Structures are given as C-alpha cells and as structure tokens.
Tab-separated table of C-alpha atoms in Angstrom:
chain	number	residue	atom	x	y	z
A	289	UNK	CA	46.195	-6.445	-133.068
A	290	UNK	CA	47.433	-6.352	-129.530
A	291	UNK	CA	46.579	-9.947	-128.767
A	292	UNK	CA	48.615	-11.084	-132.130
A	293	UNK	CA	51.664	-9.017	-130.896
A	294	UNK	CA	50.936	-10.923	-127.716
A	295	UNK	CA	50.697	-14.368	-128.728
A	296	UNK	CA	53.658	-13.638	-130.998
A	297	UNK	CA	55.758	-12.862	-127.941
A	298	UNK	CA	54.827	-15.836	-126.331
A	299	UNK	CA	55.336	-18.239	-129.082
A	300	UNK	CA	58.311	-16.380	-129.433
A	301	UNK	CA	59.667	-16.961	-125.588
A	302	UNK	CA	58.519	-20.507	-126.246
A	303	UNK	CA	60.666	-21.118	-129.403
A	304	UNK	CA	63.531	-19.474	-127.170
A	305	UNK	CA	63.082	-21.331	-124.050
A	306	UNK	CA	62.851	-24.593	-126.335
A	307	UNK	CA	66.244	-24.058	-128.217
A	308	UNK	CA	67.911	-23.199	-124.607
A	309	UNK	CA	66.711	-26.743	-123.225
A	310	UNK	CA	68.219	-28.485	-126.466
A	311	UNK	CA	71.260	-26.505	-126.545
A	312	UNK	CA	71.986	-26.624	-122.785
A	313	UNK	CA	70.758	-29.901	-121.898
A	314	UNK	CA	70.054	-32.154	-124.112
A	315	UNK	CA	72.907	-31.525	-126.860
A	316	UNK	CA	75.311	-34.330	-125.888
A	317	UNK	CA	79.290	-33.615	-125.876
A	318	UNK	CA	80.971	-35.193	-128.947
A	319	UNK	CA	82.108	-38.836	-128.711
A	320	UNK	CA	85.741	-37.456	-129.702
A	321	UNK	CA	85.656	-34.915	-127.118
A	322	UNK	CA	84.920	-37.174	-124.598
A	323	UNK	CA	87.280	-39.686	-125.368
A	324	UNK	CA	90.177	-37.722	-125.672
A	325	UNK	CA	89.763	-37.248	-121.978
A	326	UNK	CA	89.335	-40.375	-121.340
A	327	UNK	CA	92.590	-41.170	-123.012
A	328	UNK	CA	94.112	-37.737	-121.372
A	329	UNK	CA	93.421	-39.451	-118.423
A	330	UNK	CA	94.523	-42.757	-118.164
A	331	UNK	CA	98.012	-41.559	-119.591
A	332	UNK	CA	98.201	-38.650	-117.113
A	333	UNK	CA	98.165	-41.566	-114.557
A	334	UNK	CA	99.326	-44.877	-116.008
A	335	UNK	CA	102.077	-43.243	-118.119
A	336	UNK	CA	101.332	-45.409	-121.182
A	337	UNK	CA	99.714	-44.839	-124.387
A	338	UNK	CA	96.221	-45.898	-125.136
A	339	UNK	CA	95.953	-47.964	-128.402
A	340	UNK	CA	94.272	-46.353	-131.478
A	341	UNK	CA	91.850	-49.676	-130.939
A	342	UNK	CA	90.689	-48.370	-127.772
A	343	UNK	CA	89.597	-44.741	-128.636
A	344	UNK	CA	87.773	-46.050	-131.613
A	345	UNK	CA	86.050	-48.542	-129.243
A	346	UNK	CA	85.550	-45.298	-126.694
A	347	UNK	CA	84.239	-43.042	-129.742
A	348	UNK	CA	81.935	-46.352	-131.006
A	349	UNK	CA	80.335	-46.454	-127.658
A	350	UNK	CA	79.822	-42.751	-126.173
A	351	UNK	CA	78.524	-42.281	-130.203
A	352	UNK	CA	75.444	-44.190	-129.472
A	353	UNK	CA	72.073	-42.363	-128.219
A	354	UNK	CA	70.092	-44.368	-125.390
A	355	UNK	CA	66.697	-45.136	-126.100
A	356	UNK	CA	65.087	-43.936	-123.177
A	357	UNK	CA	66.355	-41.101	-120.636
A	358	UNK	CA	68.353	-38.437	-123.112
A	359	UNK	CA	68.905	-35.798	-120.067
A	360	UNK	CA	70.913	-38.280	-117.785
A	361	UNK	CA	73.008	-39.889	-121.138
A	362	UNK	CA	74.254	-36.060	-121.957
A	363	UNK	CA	74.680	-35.506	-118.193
A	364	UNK	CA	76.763	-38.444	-117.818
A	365	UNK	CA	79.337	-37.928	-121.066
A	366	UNK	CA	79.799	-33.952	-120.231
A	367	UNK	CA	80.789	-35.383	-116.407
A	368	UNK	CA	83.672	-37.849	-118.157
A	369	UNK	CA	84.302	-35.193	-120.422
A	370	UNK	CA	85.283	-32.660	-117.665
A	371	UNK	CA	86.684	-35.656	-115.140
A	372	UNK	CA	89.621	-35.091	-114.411
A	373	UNK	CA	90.405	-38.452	-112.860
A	374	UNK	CA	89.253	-42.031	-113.251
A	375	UNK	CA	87.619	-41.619	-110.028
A	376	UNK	CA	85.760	-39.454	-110.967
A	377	UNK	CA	84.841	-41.103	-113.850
A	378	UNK	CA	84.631	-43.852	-112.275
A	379	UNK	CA	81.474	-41.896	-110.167
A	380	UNK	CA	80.211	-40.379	-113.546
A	381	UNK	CA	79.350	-44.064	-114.444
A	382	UNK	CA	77.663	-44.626	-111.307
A	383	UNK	CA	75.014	-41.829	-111.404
C-alpha cells in the first residue's frame, strides 16, 4: 500500500510538472494578442493607422505553428507581444 501511495505521488508530480511546461512554455500567445501590439506599435510611432488588411495578414501569419522547434516559436511571439518598440521587435525576430 505504501508503494501505491508512492507511485501515485509521483505520477502525480509528473502530471503537474507536465501541465506547468505546456502552460508556461509551450502555450503560444494568441495571434490577436500579438498583433494588436504590433499595430499599437507602429501607430505609437508612425502616427498612422494600420489597414484592417495588415492585421489580418499579422493574425494569418503569427496563427501558424512551426513544424519543428515549438519552445523558440512561443518564445519569439510572447517577446513581440510585450515589445514595446519595433526595435525591439525588430531583435525578437532575430533570436
């Protein structure tokens, strides 16, 4: 009996630490999210509007998953999403 309540703890810590990694890491910002800032940001320092074409273009392509390397995809959209100019975004491209 003590090694089930054992084994249950640890499969239990397991199931934890697995749902932490998904929800911390590897849950990606929303498109919408992420290019709303985009579009924050380019009026905060051009002073004009963004066309509606361009933020469905933004939401079109930060809405598609990479094949390979999931961790540095989420990394890179929650960096534009907290940029708070396009240099920086600019260097959240670059990584």
């Amino acid at each position: 009996m003590k090694a089930l309540k054992i084994l249950g703890f640890i499969f239990g810590a397991l199931g934890l630490a697995v749902f932490v990694f998904w929800f911390g890491w590897l849950r990606a910002p929303d498109a919408k999210d992420v290019c709303d800032n985009v579009v924050k940001v380019m009026k905060k320092e051009s002073g004009v509007d963004v066309p509606e074409a361009f933020t469905k273009e933004c939401i079109a392509e930060y809405s598609r998953e990479p094949k390979f390397g999931k961790v540095p995809w989420v990394a890179q959209l929650k960096c534009i999403r907290d940029a708070e100019t396009s240099a920086a975004m600019q260097a959240c491209e670059k990584r």
